[in-house]
CSV table of C-alpha atoms and ligand atoms in Angstrom, one decimal:
chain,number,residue,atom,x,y,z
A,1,UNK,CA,14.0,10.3,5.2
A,2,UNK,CA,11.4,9.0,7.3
A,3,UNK,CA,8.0,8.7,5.3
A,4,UNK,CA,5.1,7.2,6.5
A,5,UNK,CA,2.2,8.6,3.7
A,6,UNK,CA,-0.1,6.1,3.1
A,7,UNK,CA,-3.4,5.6,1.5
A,8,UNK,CA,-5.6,2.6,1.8
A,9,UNK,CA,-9.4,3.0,2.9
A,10,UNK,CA,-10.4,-0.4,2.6
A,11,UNK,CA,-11.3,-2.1,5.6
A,12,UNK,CA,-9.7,-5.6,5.7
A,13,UNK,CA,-11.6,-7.9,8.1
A,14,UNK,CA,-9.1,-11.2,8.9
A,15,UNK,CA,-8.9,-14.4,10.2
A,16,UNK,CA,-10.9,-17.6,10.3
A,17,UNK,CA,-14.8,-17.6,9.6
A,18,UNK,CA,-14.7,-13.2,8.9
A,19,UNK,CA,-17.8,-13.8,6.6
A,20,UNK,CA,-20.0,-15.5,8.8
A,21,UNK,CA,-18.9,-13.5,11.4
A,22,UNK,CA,-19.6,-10.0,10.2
A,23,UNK,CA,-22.2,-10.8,7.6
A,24,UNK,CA,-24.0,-8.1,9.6
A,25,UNK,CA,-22.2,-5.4,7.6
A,26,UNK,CA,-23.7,-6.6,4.2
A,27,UNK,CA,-27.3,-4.8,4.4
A,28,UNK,CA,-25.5,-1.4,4.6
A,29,UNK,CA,-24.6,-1.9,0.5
A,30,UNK,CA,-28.0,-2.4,-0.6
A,31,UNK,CA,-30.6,-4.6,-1.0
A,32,UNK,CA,-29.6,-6.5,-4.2
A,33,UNK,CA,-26.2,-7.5,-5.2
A,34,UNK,CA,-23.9,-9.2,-8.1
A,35,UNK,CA,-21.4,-11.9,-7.4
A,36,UNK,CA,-18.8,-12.0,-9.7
A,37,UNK,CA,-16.6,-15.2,-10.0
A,38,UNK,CA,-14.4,-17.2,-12.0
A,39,UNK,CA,-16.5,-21.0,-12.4
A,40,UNK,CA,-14.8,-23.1,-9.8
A,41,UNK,CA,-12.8,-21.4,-6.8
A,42,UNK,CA,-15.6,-19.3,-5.8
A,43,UNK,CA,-18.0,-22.6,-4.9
A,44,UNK,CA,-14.7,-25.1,-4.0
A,45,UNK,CA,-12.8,-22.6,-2.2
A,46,UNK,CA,-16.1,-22.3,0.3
A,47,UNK,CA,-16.3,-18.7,0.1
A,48,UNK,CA,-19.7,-18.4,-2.4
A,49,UNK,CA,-21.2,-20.9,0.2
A,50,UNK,CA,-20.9,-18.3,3.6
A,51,UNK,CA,-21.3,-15.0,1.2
A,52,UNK,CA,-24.6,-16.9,0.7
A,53,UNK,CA,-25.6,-17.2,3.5
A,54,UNK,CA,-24.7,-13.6,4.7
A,55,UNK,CA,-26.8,-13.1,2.0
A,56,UNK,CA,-30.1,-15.2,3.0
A,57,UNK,CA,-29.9,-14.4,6.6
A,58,UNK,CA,-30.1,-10.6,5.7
A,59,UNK,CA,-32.8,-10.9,2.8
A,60,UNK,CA,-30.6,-9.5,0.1
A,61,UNK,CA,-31.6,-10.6,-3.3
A,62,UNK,CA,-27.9,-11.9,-5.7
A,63,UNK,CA,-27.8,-12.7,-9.3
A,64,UNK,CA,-24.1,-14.2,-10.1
A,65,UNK,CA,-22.1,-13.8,-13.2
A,66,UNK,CA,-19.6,-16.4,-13.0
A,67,UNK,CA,-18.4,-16.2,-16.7
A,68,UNK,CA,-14.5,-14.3,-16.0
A,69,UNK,CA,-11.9,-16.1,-17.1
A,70,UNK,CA,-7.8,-16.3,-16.4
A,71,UNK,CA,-6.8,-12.7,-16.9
A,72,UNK,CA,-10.0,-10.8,-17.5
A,73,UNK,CA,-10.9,-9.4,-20.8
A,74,UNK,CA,-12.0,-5.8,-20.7
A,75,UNK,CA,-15.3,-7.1,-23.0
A,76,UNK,CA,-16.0,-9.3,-20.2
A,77,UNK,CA,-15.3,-7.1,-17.2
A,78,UNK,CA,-18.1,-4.4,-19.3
A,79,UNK,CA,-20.5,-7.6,-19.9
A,80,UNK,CA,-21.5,-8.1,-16.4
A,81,UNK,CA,-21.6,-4.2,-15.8
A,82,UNK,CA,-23.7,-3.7,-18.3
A,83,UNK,CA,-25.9,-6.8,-16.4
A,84,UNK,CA,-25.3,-5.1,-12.9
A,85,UNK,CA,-26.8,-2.0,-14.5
A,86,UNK,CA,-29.6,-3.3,-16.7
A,87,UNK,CA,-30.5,-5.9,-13.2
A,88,UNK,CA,-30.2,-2.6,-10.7
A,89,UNK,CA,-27.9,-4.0,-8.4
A,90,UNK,CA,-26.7,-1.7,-5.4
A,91,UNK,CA,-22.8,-3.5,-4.9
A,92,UNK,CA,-21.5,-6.1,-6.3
A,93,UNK,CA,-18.8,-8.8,-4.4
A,94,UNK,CA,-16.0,-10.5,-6.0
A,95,UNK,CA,-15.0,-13.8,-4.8
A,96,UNK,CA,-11.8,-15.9,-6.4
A,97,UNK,CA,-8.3,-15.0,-6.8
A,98,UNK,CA,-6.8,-12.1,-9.0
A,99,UNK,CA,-8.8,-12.5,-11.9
A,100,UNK,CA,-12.2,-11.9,-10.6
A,101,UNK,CA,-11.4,-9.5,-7.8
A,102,UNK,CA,-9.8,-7.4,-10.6
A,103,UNK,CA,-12.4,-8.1,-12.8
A,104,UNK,CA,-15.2,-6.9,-9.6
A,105,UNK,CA,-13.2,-3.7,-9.7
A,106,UNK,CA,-13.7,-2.8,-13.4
A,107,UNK,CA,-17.3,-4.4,-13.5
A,108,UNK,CA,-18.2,-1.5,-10.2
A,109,UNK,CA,-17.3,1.2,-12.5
A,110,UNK,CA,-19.5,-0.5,-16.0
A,111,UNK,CA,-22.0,-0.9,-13.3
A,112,UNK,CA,-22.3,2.7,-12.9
A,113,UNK,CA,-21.0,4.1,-16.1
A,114,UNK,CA,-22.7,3.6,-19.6
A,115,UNK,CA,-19.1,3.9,-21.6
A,116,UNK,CA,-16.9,2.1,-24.1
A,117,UNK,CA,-14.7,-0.3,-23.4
A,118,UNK,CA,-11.5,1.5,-23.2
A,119,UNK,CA,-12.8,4.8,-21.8
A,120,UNK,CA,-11.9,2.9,-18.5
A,121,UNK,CA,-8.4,4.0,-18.6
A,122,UNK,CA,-9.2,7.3,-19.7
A,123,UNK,CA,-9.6,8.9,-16.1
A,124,UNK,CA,-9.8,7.8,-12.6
A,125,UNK,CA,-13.0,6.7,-11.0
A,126,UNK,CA,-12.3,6.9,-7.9
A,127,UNK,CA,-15.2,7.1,-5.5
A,128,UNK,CA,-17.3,7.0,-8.7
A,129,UNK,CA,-18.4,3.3,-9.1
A,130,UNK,CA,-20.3,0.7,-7.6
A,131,UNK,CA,-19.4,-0.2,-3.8
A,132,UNK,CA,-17.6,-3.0,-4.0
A,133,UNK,CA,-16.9,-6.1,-1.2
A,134,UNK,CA,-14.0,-8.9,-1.9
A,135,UNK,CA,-13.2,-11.9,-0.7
A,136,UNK,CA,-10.0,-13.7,-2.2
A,137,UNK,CA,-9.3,-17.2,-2.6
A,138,UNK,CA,-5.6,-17.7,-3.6
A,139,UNK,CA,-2.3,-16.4,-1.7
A,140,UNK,CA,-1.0,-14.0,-4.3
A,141,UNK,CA,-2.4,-11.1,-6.1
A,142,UNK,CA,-3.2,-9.1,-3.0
A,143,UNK,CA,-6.0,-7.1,-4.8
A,144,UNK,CA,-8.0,-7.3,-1.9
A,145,UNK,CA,-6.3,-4.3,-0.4
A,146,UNK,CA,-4.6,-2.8,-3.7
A,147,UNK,CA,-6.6,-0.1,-6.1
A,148,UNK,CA,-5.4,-1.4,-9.1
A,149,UNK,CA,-7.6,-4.3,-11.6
A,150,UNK,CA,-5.1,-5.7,-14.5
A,151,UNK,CA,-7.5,-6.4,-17.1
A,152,UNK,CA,-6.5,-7.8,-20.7
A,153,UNK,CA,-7.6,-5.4,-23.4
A,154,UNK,CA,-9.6,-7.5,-26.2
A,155,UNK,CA,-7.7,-5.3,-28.9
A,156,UNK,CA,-4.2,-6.3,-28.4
A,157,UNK,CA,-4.2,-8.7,-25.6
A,158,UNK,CA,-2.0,-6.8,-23.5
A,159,UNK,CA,-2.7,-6.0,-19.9
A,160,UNK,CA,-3.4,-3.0,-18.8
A,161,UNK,CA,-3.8,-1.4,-15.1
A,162,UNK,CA,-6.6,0.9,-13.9
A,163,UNK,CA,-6.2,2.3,-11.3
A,164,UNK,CA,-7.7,3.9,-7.9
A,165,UNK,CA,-10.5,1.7,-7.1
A,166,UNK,CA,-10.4,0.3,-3.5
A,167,UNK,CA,-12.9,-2.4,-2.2
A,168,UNK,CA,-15.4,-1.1,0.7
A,169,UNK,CA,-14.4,-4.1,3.1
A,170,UNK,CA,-12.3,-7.0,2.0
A,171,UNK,CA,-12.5,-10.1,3.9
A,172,UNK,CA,-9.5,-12.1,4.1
A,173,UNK,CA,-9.9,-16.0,5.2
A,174,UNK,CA,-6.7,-17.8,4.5
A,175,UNK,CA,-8.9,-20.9,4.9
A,176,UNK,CA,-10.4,-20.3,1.2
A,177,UNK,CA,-6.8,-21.0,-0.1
A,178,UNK,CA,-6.2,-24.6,1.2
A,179,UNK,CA,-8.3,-26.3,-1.7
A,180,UNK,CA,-5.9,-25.1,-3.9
A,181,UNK,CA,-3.3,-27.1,-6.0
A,182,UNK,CA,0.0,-27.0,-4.9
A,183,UNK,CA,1.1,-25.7,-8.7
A,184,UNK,CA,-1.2,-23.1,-8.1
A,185,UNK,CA,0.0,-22.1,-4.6
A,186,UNK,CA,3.4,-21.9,-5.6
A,187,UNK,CA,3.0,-19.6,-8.7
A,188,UNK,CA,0.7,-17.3,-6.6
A,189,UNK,CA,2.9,-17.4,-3.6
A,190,UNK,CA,5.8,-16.1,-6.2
A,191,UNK,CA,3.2,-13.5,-7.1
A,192,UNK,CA,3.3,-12.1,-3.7
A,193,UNK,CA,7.2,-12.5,-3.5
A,194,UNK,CA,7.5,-10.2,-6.5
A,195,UNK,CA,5.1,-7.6,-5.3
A,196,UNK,CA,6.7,-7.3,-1.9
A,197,UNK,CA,10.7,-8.0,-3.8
A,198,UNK,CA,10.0,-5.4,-6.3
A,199,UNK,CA,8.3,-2.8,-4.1
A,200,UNK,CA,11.1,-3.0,-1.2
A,201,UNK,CA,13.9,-2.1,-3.9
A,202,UNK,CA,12.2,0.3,-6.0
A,203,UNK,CA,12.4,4.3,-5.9
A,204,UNK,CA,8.9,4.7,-5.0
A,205,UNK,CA,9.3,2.5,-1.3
A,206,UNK,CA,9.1,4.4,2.1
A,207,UNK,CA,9.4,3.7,5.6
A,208,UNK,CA,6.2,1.8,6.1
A,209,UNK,CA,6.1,-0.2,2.7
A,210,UNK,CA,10.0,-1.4,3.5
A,211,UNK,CA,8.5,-3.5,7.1
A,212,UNK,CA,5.5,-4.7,5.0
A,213,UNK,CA,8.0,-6.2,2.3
A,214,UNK,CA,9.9,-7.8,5.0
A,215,UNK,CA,7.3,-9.1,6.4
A,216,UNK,CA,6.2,-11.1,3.4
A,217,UNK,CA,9.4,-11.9,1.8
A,218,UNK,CA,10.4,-13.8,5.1
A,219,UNK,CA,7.4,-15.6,5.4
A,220,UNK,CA,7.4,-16.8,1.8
A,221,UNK,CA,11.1,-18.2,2.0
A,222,UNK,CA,10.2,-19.6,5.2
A,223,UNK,CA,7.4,-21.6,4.0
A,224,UNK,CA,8.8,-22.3,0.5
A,225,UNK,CA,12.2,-24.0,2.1
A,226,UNK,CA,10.2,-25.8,4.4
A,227,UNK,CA,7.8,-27.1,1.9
A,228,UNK,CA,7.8,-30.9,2.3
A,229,UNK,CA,9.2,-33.3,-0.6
A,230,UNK,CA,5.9,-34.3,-1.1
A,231,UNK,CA,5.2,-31.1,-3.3
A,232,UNK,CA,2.5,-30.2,-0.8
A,233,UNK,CA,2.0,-27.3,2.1
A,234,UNK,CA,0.0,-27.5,5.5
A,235,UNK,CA,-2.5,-25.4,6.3
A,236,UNK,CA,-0.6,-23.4,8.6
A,237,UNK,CA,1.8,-22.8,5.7
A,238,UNK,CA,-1.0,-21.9,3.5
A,239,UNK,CA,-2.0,-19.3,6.6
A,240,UNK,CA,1.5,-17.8,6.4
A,241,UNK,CA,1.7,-17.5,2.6
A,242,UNK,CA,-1.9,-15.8,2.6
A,243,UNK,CA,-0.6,-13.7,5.2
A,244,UNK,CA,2.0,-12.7,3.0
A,245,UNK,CA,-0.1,-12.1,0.1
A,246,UNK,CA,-1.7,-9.4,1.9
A,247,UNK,CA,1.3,-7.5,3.0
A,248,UNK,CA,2.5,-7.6,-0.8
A,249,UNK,CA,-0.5,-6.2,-1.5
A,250,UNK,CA,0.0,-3.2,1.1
A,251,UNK,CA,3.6,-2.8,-0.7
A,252,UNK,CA,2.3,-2.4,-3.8
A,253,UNK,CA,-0.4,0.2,-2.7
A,254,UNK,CA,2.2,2.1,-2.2
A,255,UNK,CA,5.3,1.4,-4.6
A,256,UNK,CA,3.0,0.2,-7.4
A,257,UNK,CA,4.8,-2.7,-9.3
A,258,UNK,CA,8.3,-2.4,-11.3
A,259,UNK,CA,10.5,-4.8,-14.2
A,260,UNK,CA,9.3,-8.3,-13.5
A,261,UNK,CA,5.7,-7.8,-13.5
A,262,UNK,CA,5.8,-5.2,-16.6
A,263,UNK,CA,8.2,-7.4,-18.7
A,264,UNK,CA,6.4,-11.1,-17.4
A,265,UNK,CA,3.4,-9.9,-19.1
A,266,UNK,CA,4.3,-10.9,-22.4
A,267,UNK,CA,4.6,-14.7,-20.9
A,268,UNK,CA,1.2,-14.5,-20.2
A,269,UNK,CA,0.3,-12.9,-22.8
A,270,UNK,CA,1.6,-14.7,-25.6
A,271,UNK,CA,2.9,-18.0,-23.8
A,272,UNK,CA,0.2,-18.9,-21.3
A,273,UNK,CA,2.6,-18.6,-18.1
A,274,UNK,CA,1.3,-18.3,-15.1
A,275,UNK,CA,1.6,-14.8,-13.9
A,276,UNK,CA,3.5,-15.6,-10.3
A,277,UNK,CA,5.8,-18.2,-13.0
A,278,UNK,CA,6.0,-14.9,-15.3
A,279,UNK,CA,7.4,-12.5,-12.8
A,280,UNK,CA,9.3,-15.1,-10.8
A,281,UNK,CA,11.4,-15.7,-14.2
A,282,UNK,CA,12.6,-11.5,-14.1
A,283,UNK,CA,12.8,-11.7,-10.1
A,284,UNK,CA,16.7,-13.0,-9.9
A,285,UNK,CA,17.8,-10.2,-12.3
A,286,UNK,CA,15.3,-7.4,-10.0
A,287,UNK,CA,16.9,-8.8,-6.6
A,288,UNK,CA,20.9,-8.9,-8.2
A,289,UNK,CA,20.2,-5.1,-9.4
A,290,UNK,CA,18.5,-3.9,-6.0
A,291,UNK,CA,21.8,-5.4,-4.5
A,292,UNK,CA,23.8,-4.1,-6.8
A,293,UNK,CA,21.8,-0.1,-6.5
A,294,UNK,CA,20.3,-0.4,-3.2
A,295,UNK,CA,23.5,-1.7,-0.7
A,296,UNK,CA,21.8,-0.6,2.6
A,297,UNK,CA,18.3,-1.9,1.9
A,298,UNK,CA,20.2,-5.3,0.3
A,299,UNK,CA,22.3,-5.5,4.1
A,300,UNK,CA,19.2,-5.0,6.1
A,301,UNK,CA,17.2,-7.2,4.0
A,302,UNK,CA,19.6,-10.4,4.5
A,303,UNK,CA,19.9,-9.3,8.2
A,304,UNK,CA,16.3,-9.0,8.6
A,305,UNK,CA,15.0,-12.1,6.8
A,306,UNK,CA,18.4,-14.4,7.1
A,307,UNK,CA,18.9,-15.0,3.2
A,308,UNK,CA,21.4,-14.2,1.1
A,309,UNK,CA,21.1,-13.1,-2.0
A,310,UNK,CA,22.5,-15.9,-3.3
A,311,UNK,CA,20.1,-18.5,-1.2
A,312,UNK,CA,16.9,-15.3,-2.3
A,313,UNK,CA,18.4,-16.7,-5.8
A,314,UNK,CA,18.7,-20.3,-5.7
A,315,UNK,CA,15.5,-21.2,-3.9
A,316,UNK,CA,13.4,-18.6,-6.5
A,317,UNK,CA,14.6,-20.5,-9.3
A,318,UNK,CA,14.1,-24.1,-8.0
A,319,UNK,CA,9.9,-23.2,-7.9
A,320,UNK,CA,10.0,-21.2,-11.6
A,321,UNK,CA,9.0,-24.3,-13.4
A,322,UNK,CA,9.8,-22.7,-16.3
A,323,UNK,CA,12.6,-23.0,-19.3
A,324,UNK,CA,13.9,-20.0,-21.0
A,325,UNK,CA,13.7,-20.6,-24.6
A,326,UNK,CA,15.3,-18.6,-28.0
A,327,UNK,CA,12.9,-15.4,-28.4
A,328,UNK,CA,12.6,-15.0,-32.1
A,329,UNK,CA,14.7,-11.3,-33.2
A,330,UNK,CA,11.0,-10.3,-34.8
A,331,UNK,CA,9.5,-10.3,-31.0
A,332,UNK,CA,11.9,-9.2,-29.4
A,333,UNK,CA,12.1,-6.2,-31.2
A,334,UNK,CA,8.2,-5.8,-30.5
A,335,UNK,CA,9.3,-5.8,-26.9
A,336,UNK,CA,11.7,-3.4,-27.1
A,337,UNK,CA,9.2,-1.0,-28.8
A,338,UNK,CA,6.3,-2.3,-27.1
A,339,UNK,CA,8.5,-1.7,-23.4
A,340,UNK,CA,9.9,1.9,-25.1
A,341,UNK,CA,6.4,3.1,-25.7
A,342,UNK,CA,5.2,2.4,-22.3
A,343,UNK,CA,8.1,3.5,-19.8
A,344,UNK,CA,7.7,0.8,-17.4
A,345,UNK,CA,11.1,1.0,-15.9
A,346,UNK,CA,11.0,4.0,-13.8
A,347,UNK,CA,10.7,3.2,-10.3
A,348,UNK,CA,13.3,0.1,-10.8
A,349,UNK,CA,16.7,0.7,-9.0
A,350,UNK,CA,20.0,2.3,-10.8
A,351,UNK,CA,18.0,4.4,-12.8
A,352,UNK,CA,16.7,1.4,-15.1
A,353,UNK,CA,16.4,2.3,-18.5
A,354,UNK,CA,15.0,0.5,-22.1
A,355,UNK,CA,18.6,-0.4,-22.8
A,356,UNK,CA,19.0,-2.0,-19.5
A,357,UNK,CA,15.8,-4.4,-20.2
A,358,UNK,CA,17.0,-5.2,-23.4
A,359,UNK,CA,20.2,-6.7,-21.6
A,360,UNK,CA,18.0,-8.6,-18.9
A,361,UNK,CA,15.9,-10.1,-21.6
A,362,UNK,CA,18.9,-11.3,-23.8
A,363,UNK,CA,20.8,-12.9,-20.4
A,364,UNK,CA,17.1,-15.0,-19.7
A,365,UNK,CA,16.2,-15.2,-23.4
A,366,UNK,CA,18.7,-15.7,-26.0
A,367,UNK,CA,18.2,-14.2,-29.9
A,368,UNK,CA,16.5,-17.2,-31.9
B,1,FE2,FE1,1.2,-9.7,-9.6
């Protein structure tokens, strides 16, 4: 059935130069502001430079907190809100990659709200924080034009989603993505992959998130097979894989994530494996099962895009610079109750169940 329901209220401003260009809409936020940032991409990226400058041209007074680190702790995330508070800041804008524009969408609702920790999860804030303005930095997490912040709680060191808080305007220069390394761009190009690989072939897609996901997925394979044996990409590769990032961003709006991204954590977690690495290791066994379930959608997708499963496969796996090793029996029982307690697996195609993950993780990982 033909369903095109869709929410997403940000307004995404694109192209080359969109924060110079529309620094204009700044002053409607307030008159003083929080940047929040990781330490390095925000100033090497360019992007802290023209936000700025937006800034100083319409006389709006910034402190920065520039202290979030790789996946966000929730202590940190309610550190700079309680500073956004205490300092009487009107908005707050997130500059970097995932990290920090997750971490901008938890600190908009600490800003607001005196509360623990972990009260964050406990109902939805929507239209009930800080305004908030992004501008990303890396080709991958899409948070830009998602409602969802993964933040790390401090307690357990797992991740853990909140959800429903949308950026006021999110502006999307691809050109803030070509200082990056080219280990960087490839795990956060996979990123995107995932998001638009896993949305297309789970239970929750529609009309509308089905030609975003194709959009993406045959813009990453295109760049990735044409990436030059040099390990590096052009700027007009880097354009495309941006590009991408944002429709896997608009696919996940929708479908939310599935398997890969709910049993990678653990990599990060525990291993330190990049995130796009993480999922990118699970993505083979998501793309075999949504041919396996989902026969149409696999056809059109190979007609669409020009790849075969097989070819999806192969060229995956030769940029997860990664090696499977023996999971000890003790942690992989912890997953198995950790995954069991949390019921990740729902929108995954063929009705994926506990048992079914068990079987995916034993073919990648064998019993130590
Ligand atoms: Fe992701």
């Amino acid at each position: 059935m033909l369903d095109l329901t869709y929410y997403m209220p940000t307004k995404m401003i694109y192209g080359p130069d969109c924060v110079k260009k529309n620094a204009a809409l700044f002053p409607a936020y307030g008159k003083k502001c929080m940047i929040v940032s990781g330490k390095h991409s925000a100033k090497a990226s360019g992007a802290l430079d023209d936000v700025l400058a937006a800034l100083k041209e319409y006389d709006i007074e910034w402190i920065q907190f520039d202290e979030v680190e790789q996946n966000p702790l929730l202590s940190t995330c309610k550190r700079a809100g309680d500073l956004a508070r205490k300092e009487s800041v009107d908005f707050i804008i997130g500059i970097g990659g995932g990290s920090p524009l997750d971490a901008t969408k938890a600190v908009s609702v600490f800003a607001k709200h005196d509360i623990q920790d972990e009260e964050i999860y406990s109902r939805s804030y929507q239209n009930d924080h800080l305004p908030f303005l992004l501008i990303g930095t890396t080709a991958g997490t899409g948070s830009e034009v998602t409602p969802y912040a993964v933040i790390t709680v401090d307690r357990d060191g797992r991740k853990k989603s909140v959800k429903d808080l949308f950026a006021e305007i999110s502006f999307c220069d691809y050109r803030y993505t070509c200082s990056l390394s080219y280990d960087v761009t490839v795990a956060t190009a996979l990123d995107a992959l995932s998001h638009c690989v896993e949305g297309y072939f789970c239970s929750k897609a529609d009309t509308l998130s089905d030609l975003f996901a194709i959009q993406g997925i045959q813009l990453i394979f295109d760049v990735l097979t044409n990436a030059a044996s040099d390990g590096s990409f052009t700027d007009k590769q880097k354009q495309k894989l941006y590009a991408a990032s944002i429709y896997g961003g608009l696919v996940i709006t929708k479908t939310g994530t599935s398997f890969c991204h709910s049993m990678g954590y653990f990599l990060t977690e525990e291993y330190q494996v990049a995130h796009g690495i993480a999922c990118a290791v699970f993505m083979p066994e998501y793309l075999h099962r949504g041919f396996d379930y989902e026969t149409k959608k696999a056809d059109r997708l190979t007609y669409e895009t020009d790849y075969t499963l097989g070819e999806m496969c192969s060229i995956i796996e030769s940029f997860t610079d990664f090696q499977p090793f023996a999971l000890p029996e003790a942690k992989r029982n912890a997953l198995y109750e950790l995954w069991k307690a949390a019921d990740k697996f729902g929108s995954a195609p063929g009705e994926f169940t506990i048992e079914d993950a068990m079987e995916v993780l034993d073919r990648i990982f064998p019993i130590g």
